[in-house]
Short mmCIF file of C-alpha atoms and ligand atoms in Angstrom, two decimals:
data_model
loop_
_atom_site.label_atom_id
_atom_site.label_comp_id
_atom_site.label_asym_id
_atom_site.label_seq_id
_atom_site.Cartn_x
_atom_site.Cartn_y
_atom_site.Cartn_z
CA MET A 1 16.35 55.59 -27.77
CA LYS A 2 19.25 56.67 -25.58
CA VAL A 3 20.25 54.18 -22.89
CA THR A 4 22.52 55.07 -19.97
CA MET A 5 24.02 52.68 -17.46
CA THR A 6 26.89 52.60 -15.01
CA VAL A 7 29.32 50.04 -16.39
CA ASN A 8 32.19 48.96 -14.11
CA GLY A 9 31.69 52.16 -12.13
CA LYS A 10 31.59 54.58 -15.12
CA SER A 11 28.45 56.16 -16.52
CA MET A 12 28.12 55.20 -20.20
CA SER A 13 25.44 55.99 -22.80
CA GLY A 14 24.60 54.71 -26.23
CA ASP A 15 21.82 54.26 -28.76
CA ALA A 16 19.57 51.23 -28.62
CA GLU A 17 16.47 50.00 -30.41
CA GLY A 18 13.83 48.13 -28.43
CA ARG A 19 15.27 44.86 -29.68
CA THR A 20 18.93 45.67 -28.88
CA LEU A 21 20.19 43.00 -26.50
CA LEU A 22 22.37 44.01 -23.56
CA SER A 23 25.16 41.81 -24.99
CA THR A 24 25.00 43.66 -28.33
CA PHE A 25 24.88 47.04 -26.58
CA LEU A 26 27.96 46.28 -24.45
CA ARG A 27 29.96 44.93 -27.37
CA GLU A 28 28.93 47.11 -30.29
CA GLU A 29 27.79 50.36 -28.72
CA LEU A 30 30.19 50.56 -25.76
CA GLY A 31 33.07 48.59 -27.33
CA LEU A 32 33.34 46.19 -24.39
CA THR A 33 34.00 42.97 -26.28
CA GLY A 34 35.10 40.95 -23.26
CA THR A 35 31.50 39.79 -22.86
CA HIS A 36 31.30 36.90 -25.34
CA ILE A 37 28.34 35.60 -27.31
CA GLY A 38 28.55 31.83 -27.53
CA CYS A 39 25.12 30.50 -28.35
CA ASP A 40 22.79 33.52 -28.37
CA THR A 41 20.07 31.03 -27.24
CA SER A 42 20.35 31.43 -23.41
CA GLN A 43 22.19 28.15 -22.93
CA CYS A 44 25.95 28.72 -22.64
CA GLY A 45 26.53 31.57 -20.18
CA ALA A 46 29.50 33.05 -22.10
CA CYS A 47 27.62 36.37 -22.03
CA THR A 48 27.19 36.42 -18.22
CA VAL A 49 27.41 39.88 -16.63
CA HIS A 50 26.05 41.33 -13.39
CA VAL A 51 23.11 43.76 -13.44
CA ASN A 52 22.48 45.49 -10.11
CA GLY A 53 24.65 42.83 -8.49
CA LYS A 54 22.82 39.88 -10.02
CA GLN A 55 24.28 37.44 -12.51
CA VAL A 56 22.32 37.45 -15.80
CA LYS A 57 22.77 36.28 -19.39
CA SER A 58 23.21 39.53 -21.29
CA CYS A 59 21.97 37.88 -24.52
CA THR A 60 18.62 37.31 -22.78
CA MET A 61 17.92 40.84 -21.58
CA PHE A 62 17.26 44.00 -23.57
CA ALA A 63 19.62 46.97 -23.23
CA ALA A 64 16.59 49.14 -22.44
CA GLU A 65 15.86 46.94 -19.42
CA ALA A 66 19.28 47.87 -18.00
CA ASP A 67 18.70 51.62 -18.43
CA GLY A 68 19.81 53.24 -15.16
CA ALA A 69 21.32 50.01 -13.82
CA GLU A 70 24.75 49.18 -12.45
CA VAL A 71 26.41 46.70 -14.79
CA ALA A 72 29.61 44.76 -14.11
CA THR A 73 31.52 43.03 -16.92
CA ILE A 74 34.79 41.13 -17.18
CA GLU A 75 36.58 44.38 -18.09
CA GLY A 76 36.02 45.64 -14.55
CA GLN A 77 37.28 42.54 -12.77
CA ALA A 78 41.04 43.13 -12.65
CA ASN A 79 42.57 44.85 -9.63
CA ALA A 80 43.06 48.63 -9.74
CA ASP A 81 46.74 48.20 -10.72
CA GLY A 82 45.75 46.04 -13.70
CA SER A 83 46.86 42.74 -12.15
CA LEU A 84 44.47 39.79 -12.29
CA ASN A 85 41.98 39.54 -9.43
CA VAL A 86 41.96 36.50 -7.19
CA ILE A 87 39.47 34.55 -9.35
CA GLN A 88 41.22 35.35 -12.63
CA GLN A 89 44.63 34.46 -11.12
CA ALA A 90 43.24 31.16 -9.82
CA PHE A 91 41.92 30.31 -13.32
CA GLN A 92 45.43 30.89 -14.65
CA ASP A 93 47.15 28.96 -11.86
CA HIS A 94 44.85 25.94 -12.11
CA HIS A 95 44.52 25.84 -15.91
CA GLY A 96 40.83 26.74 -15.65
CA LEU A 97 40.83 27.81 -19.31
CA GLN A 98 42.03 26.53 -22.64
CA CYS A 99 40.60 28.51 -25.57
CA GLY A 100 39.25 31.09 -23.11
CA PHE A 101 35.95 31.67 -24.89
CA CYS A 102 33.77 30.71 -21.91
CA THR A 103 36.10 32.32 -19.37
CA PRO A 104 34.55 35.81 -19.04
CA GLY A 105 31.20 34.18 -18.23
CA MET A 106 32.82 31.65 -15.90
CA VAL A 107 34.66 34.38 -13.98
CA MET A 108 31.49 36.49 -13.65
CA ALA A 109 29.49 33.45 -12.49
CA ALA A 110 32.23 32.53 -10.00
CA ALA A 111 32.32 36.09 -8.65
CA SER A 112 28.59 35.98 -8.06
CA LEU A 113 28.83 32.58 -6.33
CA LEU A 114 31.64 33.67 -4.00
CA GLU A 115 29.74 36.82 -3.08
CA GLN A 116 26.76 34.73 -1.87
CA ASN A 117 28.74 31.76 -0.60
CA PRO A 118 32.38 32.57 0.25
CA LYS A 119 33.33 28.94 1.02
CA PRO A 120 31.39 26.81 -1.48
CA THR A 121 31.74 23.03 -1.63
CA GLU A 122 32.61 21.30 -4.89
CA ALA A 123 28.91 20.41 -5.24
CA ASP A 124 27.86 24.05 -4.67
CA ILE A 125 30.27 25.15 -7.41
CA ARG A 126 29.04 22.58 -9.91
CA HIS A 127 25.40 23.50 -9.16
CA HIS A 128 26.16 27.21 -9.62
CA LEU A 129 27.90 26.62 -12.97
CA GLU A 130 24.99 24.69 -14.51
CA GLY A 131 24.30 27.56 -16.92
CA ASN A 132 27.93 28.00 -18.03
CA ILE A 133 29.16 25.65 -20.71
CA CYS A 134 32.82 25.01 -21.48
CA ARG A 135 33.80 23.07 -24.60
CA CYS A 136 37.45 22.63 -23.62
CA THR A 137 38.35 22.02 -20.00
CA GLY A 138 35.94 19.33 -18.83
CA TYR A 139 35.21 21.63 -15.85
CA HIS A 140 37.47 19.97 -13.26
CA ASN A 141 40.10 22.70 -13.41
CA ILE A 142 37.44 25.41 -13.34
CA VAL A 143 36.05 23.88 -10.14
CA LYS A 144 39.58 23.71 -8.70
CA ALA A 145 40.22 27.34 -9.61
CA ILE A 146 37.07 28.49 -7.83
CA LEU A 147 37.91 26.43 -4.74
CA ALA A 148 41.37 28.01 -4.75
CA ALA A 149 39.93 31.51 -5.23
CA SER A 150 37.77 30.94 -2.15
CA GLY A 151 40.91 30.24 -0.13
CA GLN A 152 40.09 26.57 0.32
CA GLU A 153 42.33 23.62 -0.19
CA VAL A 154 42.24 22.23 -3.73
CA PRO A 155 41.80 18.46 -3.74
CA ALA A 156 42.42 16.31 -6.78
CA VAL A 157 38.80 16.65 -7.93
CA ALA A 158 37.48 13.20 -8.77
CA ALA A 159 36.02 12.69 -12.22
CA GLU A 160 32.23 12.45 -12.10
CA MET B 1 14.42 39.65 -34.13
CA TYR B 2 11.80 42.11 -35.36
CA ASN B 3 11.85 45.50 -33.69
CA PHE B 4 9.23 46.67 -31.19
CA GLU B 5 8.52 49.53 -28.84
CA PHE B 6 9.66 49.02 -25.23
CA VAL B 7 7.73 50.52 -22.31
CA LYS B 8 8.21 50.06 -18.58
CA PRO B 9 5.18 51.26 -16.60
CA SER B 10 5.25 51.55 -12.80
CA SER B 11 1.67 50.48 -12.06
CA VAL B 12 -0.67 47.64 -13.04
CA GLU B 13 -3.20 50.15 -14.40
CA GLU B 14 -0.66 51.67 -16.79
CA ALA B 15 0.47 48.22 -17.87
CA ILE B 16 -3.09 47.13 -18.66
CA ALA B 17 -3.68 50.35 -20.62
CA ALA B 18 -0.47 49.79 -22.61
CA LEU B 19 -1.48 46.18 -23.34
CA LYS B 20 -4.71 47.34 -25.03
CA GLU B 21 -2.73 48.10 -28.19
CA GLU B 22 -2.95 45.35 -30.78
CA ASP B 23 0.06 43.00 -30.67
CA ALA B 24 1.31 44.44 -27.38
CA GLN B 25 2.58 41.76 -25.02
CA PRO B 26 3.80 41.63 -21.41
CA LEU B 27 7.53 41.07 -20.80
CA SER B 28 8.52 39.68 -17.44
CA GLY B 29 11.92 37.96 -17.03
CA GLY B 30 12.23 37.41 -20.79
CA GLN B 31 13.81 33.97 -20.30
CA THR B 32 11.20 32.40 -22.55
CA LEU B 33 9.94 35.34 -24.58
CA ILE B 34 13.33 36.68 -25.76
CA PRO B 35 14.50 33.29 -27.14
CA THR B 36 11.17 32.86 -28.99
CA MET B 37 11.40 36.38 -30.42
CA LYS B 38 14.93 35.64 -31.65
CA GLN B 39 13.49 32.71 -33.57
CA ARG B 40 10.77 35.00 -34.92
CA LEU B 41 8.13 32.71 -33.44
CA ASN B 42 6.71 35.78 -31.75
CA GLN B 43 6.64 39.35 -33.03
CA PRO B 44 4.98 41.81 -30.64
CA SER B 45 4.69 45.45 -31.72
CA LYS B 46 5.19 46.60 -28.15
CA LEU B 47 6.65 44.96 -25.04
CA VAL B 48 5.30 46.09 -21.70
CA SER B 49 7.86 45.28 -19.00
CA LEU B 50 6.28 44.26 -15.70
CA LEU B 51 9.53 44.53 -13.74
CA GLY B 52 9.09 48.21 -12.89
CA ILE B 53 5.88 47.53 -10.94
CA ALA B 54 6.93 47.24 -7.28
CA GLU B 55 3.68 45.62 -6.08
CA LEU B 56 4.22 42.62 -8.40
CA ASN B 57 7.51 41.68 -6.76
CA GLY B 58 7.88 39.84 -3.48
CA VAL B 59 6.79 36.98 -1.24
CA SER B 60 4.46 37.31 1.74
CA ALA B 61 3.08 34.77 4.20
CA GLU B 62 -0.13 35.21 6.15
CA GLY B 63 -1.74 32.46 8.18
CA SER B 64 -1.51 29.31 6.07
CA THR B 65 -1.17 31.09 2.71
CA VAL B 66 1.98 32.12 0.87
CA THR B 67 1.44 34.78 -1.80
CA ILE B 68 4.00 35.41 -4.55
CA GLY B 69 3.86 38.56 -6.67
CA GLY B 70 3.44 37.84 -10.39
CA ALA B 71 6.80 39.30 -11.40
CA THR B 72 8.84 37.76 -8.57
CA PRO B 73 12.01 36.09 -9.87
CA HIS B 74 12.70 32.44 -9.06
CA ALA B 75 15.77 33.41 -6.97
CA VAL B 76 13.61 35.57 -4.69
CA VAL B 77 11.10 32.74 -4.21
CA ALA B 78 13.99 30.38 -3.43
CA ALA B 79 15.31 32.79 -0.79
CA ASP B 80 12.08 34.17 0.69
CA ALA B 81 9.41 31.44 0.52
CA SER B 82 10.66 29.64 3.62
CA ALA B 83 7.05 29.34 4.82
CA TYR B 84 6.55 26.81 1.98
CA PRO B 85 9.88 24.92 1.83
CA ALA B 86 8.97 22.59 -1.07
CA LEU B 87 8.07 25.61 -3.21
CA ALA B 88 11.33 27.40 -2.32
CA ALA B 89 13.27 24.23 -3.16
CA LEU B 90 11.51 23.94 -6.54
CA ALA B 91 12.40 27.56 -7.37
CA SER B 92 16.04 26.99 -6.40
CA ASN B 93 16.34 24.25 -9.03
CA ILE B 94 14.80 25.99 -12.03
CA GLY B 95 17.35 26.39 -14.84
CA ASP B 96 20.55 28.01 -13.60
CA PRO B 97 21.42 31.06 -11.44
CA ALA B 98 21.11 33.58 -14.29
CA VAL B 99 17.70 32.20 -15.32
CA ARG B 100 16.56 32.32 -11.68
CA ASN B 101 17.63 35.97 -11.34
CA ARG B 102 15.47 37.02 -14.32
CA GLY B 103 12.71 34.43 -14.83
CA THR B 104 9.48 34.94 -12.88
CA ILE B 105 6.56 32.88 -11.61
CA GLY B 106 4.01 34.86 -13.64
CA GLY B 107 5.97 34.32 -16.85
CA SER B 108 6.27 30.61 -16.14
CA LEU B 109 2.56 30.14 -15.39
CA ALA B 110 1.46 32.31 -18.34
CA ASN B 111 3.68 30.34 -20.70
CA ASN B 112 2.61 26.93 -19.28
CA ASP B 113 5.45 25.02 -20.92
CA PRO B 114 4.61 21.30 -20.66
CA ALA B 115 7.97 20.70 -18.93
CA ALA B 116 7.97 23.70 -16.57
CA CYS B 117 8.20 23.33 -12.78
CA TYR B 118 5.80 25.96 -11.35
CA PRO B 119 2.67 24.55 -13.04
CA ALA B 120 3.17 21.32 -11.02
CA ALA B 121 3.47 23.28 -7.76
CA ALA B 122 0.42 25.43 -8.52
CA LEU B 123 -1.79 22.48 -9.50
CA ALA B 124 -0.68 20.19 -6.63
CA SER B 125 -1.20 23.01 -4.13
CA GLY B 126 -4.62 23.98 -5.45
CA ALA B 127 -3.18 27.50 -5.79
CA THR B 128 -5.19 30.52 -6.89
CA ILE B 129 -3.89 32.51 -9.87
CA VAL B 130 -4.70 36.17 -9.26
CA THR B 131 -4.93 38.48 -12.28
CA ASN B 132 -5.68 42.15 -12.76
CA SER B 133 -9.37 41.29 -13.11
CA ARG B 134 -10.19 37.99 -11.30
CA GLU B 135 -9.05 34.95 -9.34
CA ILE B 136 -8.69 31.60 -11.13
CA ALA B 137 -8.40 28.22 -9.37
CA ALA B 138 -5.41 26.20 -10.60
CA ASP B 139 -7.81 23.37 -11.56
CA ASP B 140 -9.47 25.72 -14.09
CA TYR B 141 -6.33 27.62 -15.12
CA PHE B 142 -4.23 25.00 -16.97
CA GLN B 143 -5.86 24.09 -20.29
CA GLY B 144 -3.27 22.01 -22.14
CA MET B 145 0.29 22.70 -23.19
CA PHE B 146 1.06 26.42 -23.68
CA THR B 147 -2.66 27.10 -23.06
CA THR B 148 -4.22 28.78 -20.01
CA ALA B 149 -7.43 30.49 -18.93
CA LEU B 150 -5.81 33.95 -19.33
CA ASP B 151 -7.52 36.36 -21.74
CA GLU B 152 -5.69 38.69 -24.13
CA GLY B 153 -4.18 41.58 -22.20
CA GLU B 154 -4.83 39.96 -18.81
CA ILE B 155 -1.82 39.69 -16.51
CA ILE B 156 -1.00 37.51 -13.54
CA THR B 157 -0.48 39.81 -10.56
CA GLY B 158 0.08 37.11 -7.94
CA VAL B 159 -0.29 33.48 -6.95
CA LYS B 160 -1.75 32.33 -3.62
CA PHE B 161 -0.51 28.97 -2.33
CA PRO B 162 -2.23 27.24 0.61
CA VAL B 163 0.68 25.76 2.62
CA PRO B 164 0.36 21.96 2.93
CA GLU B 165 1.22 19.79 5.96
CA ALA B 166 3.95 18.18 3.88
CA ALA B 167 5.08 18.46 0.27
CA ASN B 168 7.93 17.51 -2.05
CA TYR B 169 8.86 18.04 -5.70
CA GLN B 170 10.89 15.47 -7.57
CA LYS B 171 12.37 16.71 -10.84
CA PHE B 172 14.01 14.27 -13.21
CA GLU B 173 16.14 16.74 -15.09
CA GLN B 174 16.70 16.75 -18.83
CA PRO B 175 20.38 17.61 -18.45
CA ALA B 176 20.77 19.72 -21.60
CA SER B 177 17.76 22.01 -21.16
CA ARG B 178 17.53 21.79 -17.32
CA PHE B 179 13.74 21.52 -17.66
CA ALA B 180 11.88 18.55 -16.17
CA LEU B 181 11.99 15.43 -18.35
CA THR B 182 9.28 14.52 -15.87
CA GLY B 183 8.52 16.12 -12.52
CA VAL B 184 6.05 15.23 -9.76
CA PHE B 185 4.81 17.52 -6.99
CA VAL B 186 3.04 15.83 -4.05
CA ALA B 187 1.22 17.96 -1.45
CA LYS B 188 -0.54 16.56 1.63
CA TYR B 189 -3.37 18.64 3.09
CA ALA B 190 -5.70 17.89 6.02
CA ASP B 191 -8.49 17.09 3.53
CA GLY B 192 -6.44 14.91 1.16
CA VAL B 193 -3.36 14.51 -1.00
CA ARG B 194 -2.82 16.16 -4.40
CA VAL B 195 -0.35 14.90 -6.99
CA ALA B 196 0.56 16.96 -10.09
CA VAL B 197 2.76 15.80 -12.94
CA THR B 198 4.72 17.97 -15.38
CA GLY B 199 6.94 17.10 -18.35
CA ALA B 200 5.10 13.87 -19.13
CA SER B 201 1.79 14.48 -20.86
CA ASN B 202 0.88 15.81 -24.29
CA ASP B 203 -1.85 17.75 -22.47
CA GLY B 204 0.62 19.56 -20.20
CA VAL B 205 0.48 19.46 -16.41
CA PHE B 206 -2.13 17.07 -14.96
CA ARG B 207 -3.31 15.55 -11.67
CA TRP B 208 -2.73 11.83 -11.12
CA THR B 209 -6.03 11.19 -9.38
CA GLU B 210 -5.59 7.42 -8.76
CA ALA B 211 -2.45 8.15 -6.77
CA GLU B 212 -4.22 10.96 -4.91
CA GLU B 213 -6.96 8.54 -3.78
CA ALA B 214 -4.50 5.85 -2.75
CA LEU B 215 -2.26 8.31 -0.89
CA SER B 216 -5.16 10.04 0.85
CA GLY B 217 -5.98 6.67 2.46
CA ASN B 218 -2.41 5.63 3.17
CA PHE B 219 0.35 8.22 2.79
CA SER B 220 3.25 5.90 1.98
CA ALA B 221 5.12 4.97 -1.18
CA ASP B 222 3.67 1.43 -0.86
CA ALA B 223 0.18 2.80 -1.43
CA ILE B 224 0.90 3.41 -5.14
CA SER B 225 2.94 0.25 -5.82
CA GLY B 226 -0.03 -1.52 -7.45
CA LEU B 227 -0.97 1.41 -9.73
CA THR B 228 0.04 1.80 -13.37
CA VAL B 229 0.22 4.97 -15.43
CA ASP B 230 -1.31 4.94 -18.91
CA ALA B 231 1.42 5.75 -21.45
CA SER B 232 -0.93 6.49 -24.35
CA ASP B 233 -1.09 10.26 -23.77
CA MET B 234 2.55 10.67 -22.76
CA ILE B 235 5.21 12.67 -24.60
CA SER B 236 7.64 10.61 -26.65
CA ASP B 237 10.83 12.28 -27.89
CA LEU B 238 14.52 11.58 -28.26
CA HIS B 239 15.01 12.08 -24.53
CA GLY B 240 12.53 9.40 -23.46
CA THR B 241 9.67 7.26 -24.74
CA ALA B 242 6.09 7.54 -23.53
CA GLU B 243 6.53 4.29 -21.54
CA TYR B 244 9.68 5.67 -19.93
CA ARG B 245 7.88 8.82 -18.85
CA ALA B 246 4.88 6.82 -17.55
CA ASN B 247 7.28 4.80 -15.42
CA LEU B 248 9.01 7.98 -14.21
CA VAL B 249 5.67 9.35 -13.00
CA LYS B 250 5.25 6.41 -10.66
CA VAL B 251 8.88 6.29 -9.52
CA LEU B 252 9.02 10.03 -8.83
CA THR B 253 5.68 10.00 -7.00
CA GLY B 254 7.05 7.29 -4.70
CA ARG B 255 10.23 9.27 -4.11
CA ALA B 256 8.29 12.47 -3.40
CA VAL B 257 6.10 10.70 -0.83
CA ALA B 258 9.14 9.10 0.81
CA ALA B 259 10.83 12.53 0.99
CA CYS B 260 7.82 14.28 2.57
C1 LIG C 1 18.38 27.84 -19.87
C2 LIG C 1 16.99 27.86 -19.31
C3 LIG C 1 16.61 26.87 -18.43
C4 LIG C 1 15.32 26.85 -17.90
N1 LIG C 1 14.98 25.85 -17.03
C5 LIG C 1 13.73 25.81 -16.51
C6 LIG C 1 13.34 24.80 -15.58
O1 LIG C 1 14.14 23.95 -15.18
N2 LIG C 1 12.07 24.80 -15.12
C7 LIG C 1 11.18 25.76 -15.49
O2 LIG C 1 10.06 25.72 -15.01
N3 LIG C 1 11.51 26.73 -16.34
C8 LIG C 1 12.76 26.78 -16.86
N4 LIG C 1 13.10 27.80 -17.72
C9 LIG C 1 12.09 28.80 -18.08
C10 LIG C 1 12.15 29.97 -17.10
O3 LIG C 1 11.71 29.56 -15.82
C11 LIG C 1 11.35 31.16 -17.57
O4 LIG C 1 11.83 32.21 -16.80
C12 LIG C 1 9.86 31.12 -17.41
O5 LIG C 1 9.27 30.02 -18.02
C13 LIG C 1 9.21 32.33 -18.05
O6 LIG C 1 9.26 33.37 -17.14
P1 LIG C 1 9.73 34.81 -17.58
O7 LIG C 1 9.47 35.68 -16.41
O8 LIG C 1 11.12 34.76 -18.08
O9 LIG C 1 8.68 35.16 -18.71
P2 LIG C 1 8.80 35.90 -20.11
O10 LIG C 1 9.78 35.20 -20.98
O11 LIG C 1 9.01 37.34 -19.90
O12 LIG C 1 7.32 35.68 -20.65
C14 LIG C 1 6.83 34.40 -21.01
C15 LIG C 1 5.41 34.54 -21.56
O13 LIG C 1 4.51 34.89 -20.53
C16 LIG C 1 3.88 36.16 -20.77
N5 LIG C 1 3.86 36.81 -19.46
C17 LIG C 1 4.95 37.11 -18.69
N6 LIG C 1 4.55 37.57 -17.48
C18 LIG C 1 3.20 37.55 -17.48
C19 LIG C 1 2.21 37.90 -16.50
N7 LIG C 1 2.54 38.35 -15.28
N8 LIG C 1 0.90 37.77 -16.84
C20 LIG C 1 0.56 37.29 -18.07
N9 LIG C 1 1.43 36.95 -19.03
C21 LIG C 1 2.76 37.07 -18.73
C22 LIG C 1 4.75 36.83 -21.81
O14 LIG C 1 4.01 37.72 -22.61
C23 LIG C 1 5.25 35.64 -22.61
O15 LIG C 1 4.27 35.20 -23.51
C24 LIG C 1 14.39 27.85 -18.27
C25 LIG C 1 14.77 28.85 -19.15
C26 LIG C 1 16.06 28.88 -19.67
C27 LIG C 1 16.45 29.97 -20.62
S1 LIG C 2 25.47 33.75 -25.51
FE1 LIG C 2 24.13 34.20 -23.87
S2 LIG C 2 23.82 32.27 -22.99
FE2 LIG C 2 25.08 31.78 -24.69
S1 LIG C 3 38.06 27.20 -22.28
FE1 LIG C 3 37.31 26.86 -24.27
S2 LIG C 3 35.16 26.93 -23.93
FE2 LIG C 3 35.93 26.94 -21.94
#
């Protein structure tokens, strides 16, 4: 079947079977490989995108379910001039990534948090990131980056 | 994953008609069904999405009853069920934000995972499960792990919760899966207290009736201090032994009462 969605503001179409996952559709049909597939079992959040403004795991939704929807992926996050947006820049400044595999999902999750809660506490951030797993950083610098992106002071986050 | 036909009807009638086909199955948030299909534990020929049916989505409160549409996502319950705060709090702690944006109450109750949160709320509240064809009392609905009173092709259209005087859910989280290692929902009504336990028993969600009797007489954590929970039917796995879970049932019940 033909599936059409608005991805990062542009209308895009492609072919999908019933079983085609949104993650597969974005990567293989639309060529948007910024959305990563880490576990493919709904655990890691590397595949996080926004569908109609809501954060979802694109490996746990069918492409056909997003037919007609507005989808936002990491490729649409940078500023119009191509510079990093405030969240991406904060990840760079605070060493919120090492290998970078989890980062697209982390940035999309952070964007969704800051939209609902512009000044989150450290606890709010950790609660919101429960579905995003990072193998490298130990999370502290990710939490710092999100605090910084929200315009708040960045304390030396205590180890839990 | 095996392939299937995808349909997205806009009314309950169309959905029921589509589900008449052999091996057709409802798809709600997909947060349970899609992972099981990937493992080929489930291979429907047709998936009937319930998310295009407007009347199945939303929370309403009337008098002392809160009604949740069968395809309402956890995040919407968390935000809109303020008339039943313990239920909203439970919804806000299911899984993670992405799971809460997709996963729905109807999918959770239809699946009846032995470690799921909503079954405890429904049983402790004496909720009514409303389907396309009938109303089922929570006491008759849950029939052991992954087993319910639903017939083939029958769908949950809503759940009616009588709002208690006080209630609290204590979830002892299994940190890797985010499900309840054990969870206890306590609800205090004018005519007595109900206590439902999830995550602990090999028979799925159950009522701890001894605690209900003790708490109906004296609603304080002390009232259950002399009780013991039988570990013989409890789940034992690498996350916790049966004895550990039996102890958690008592500890969490005490905490829930204290938090009411
Ligand atoms: C990472 C992760 C963490 C999770 N953590 C928790 C947790 O902490 N607590 C918890 O309770 N759950 C948890 N879940 C499960 C989650 O809440 C699921 O969303 C829920 O159990 C199933 O709901 P669904 O809408 O996604 O159903 P689906 O996956 O779409 O469907 C599940 C089953 O129910 C059937 N079905 C769906 N809707 C209906 C209906 N209206 N009538 C009849 N049958 C129907 C389907 O055919 C299928 O068999 C977690 C899931 C994930 C992936
Ligand atoms: S790839 Fe989707 S959650 Fe891990
Ligand atoms: S930076 Fe490597 S997984 Fe997070």
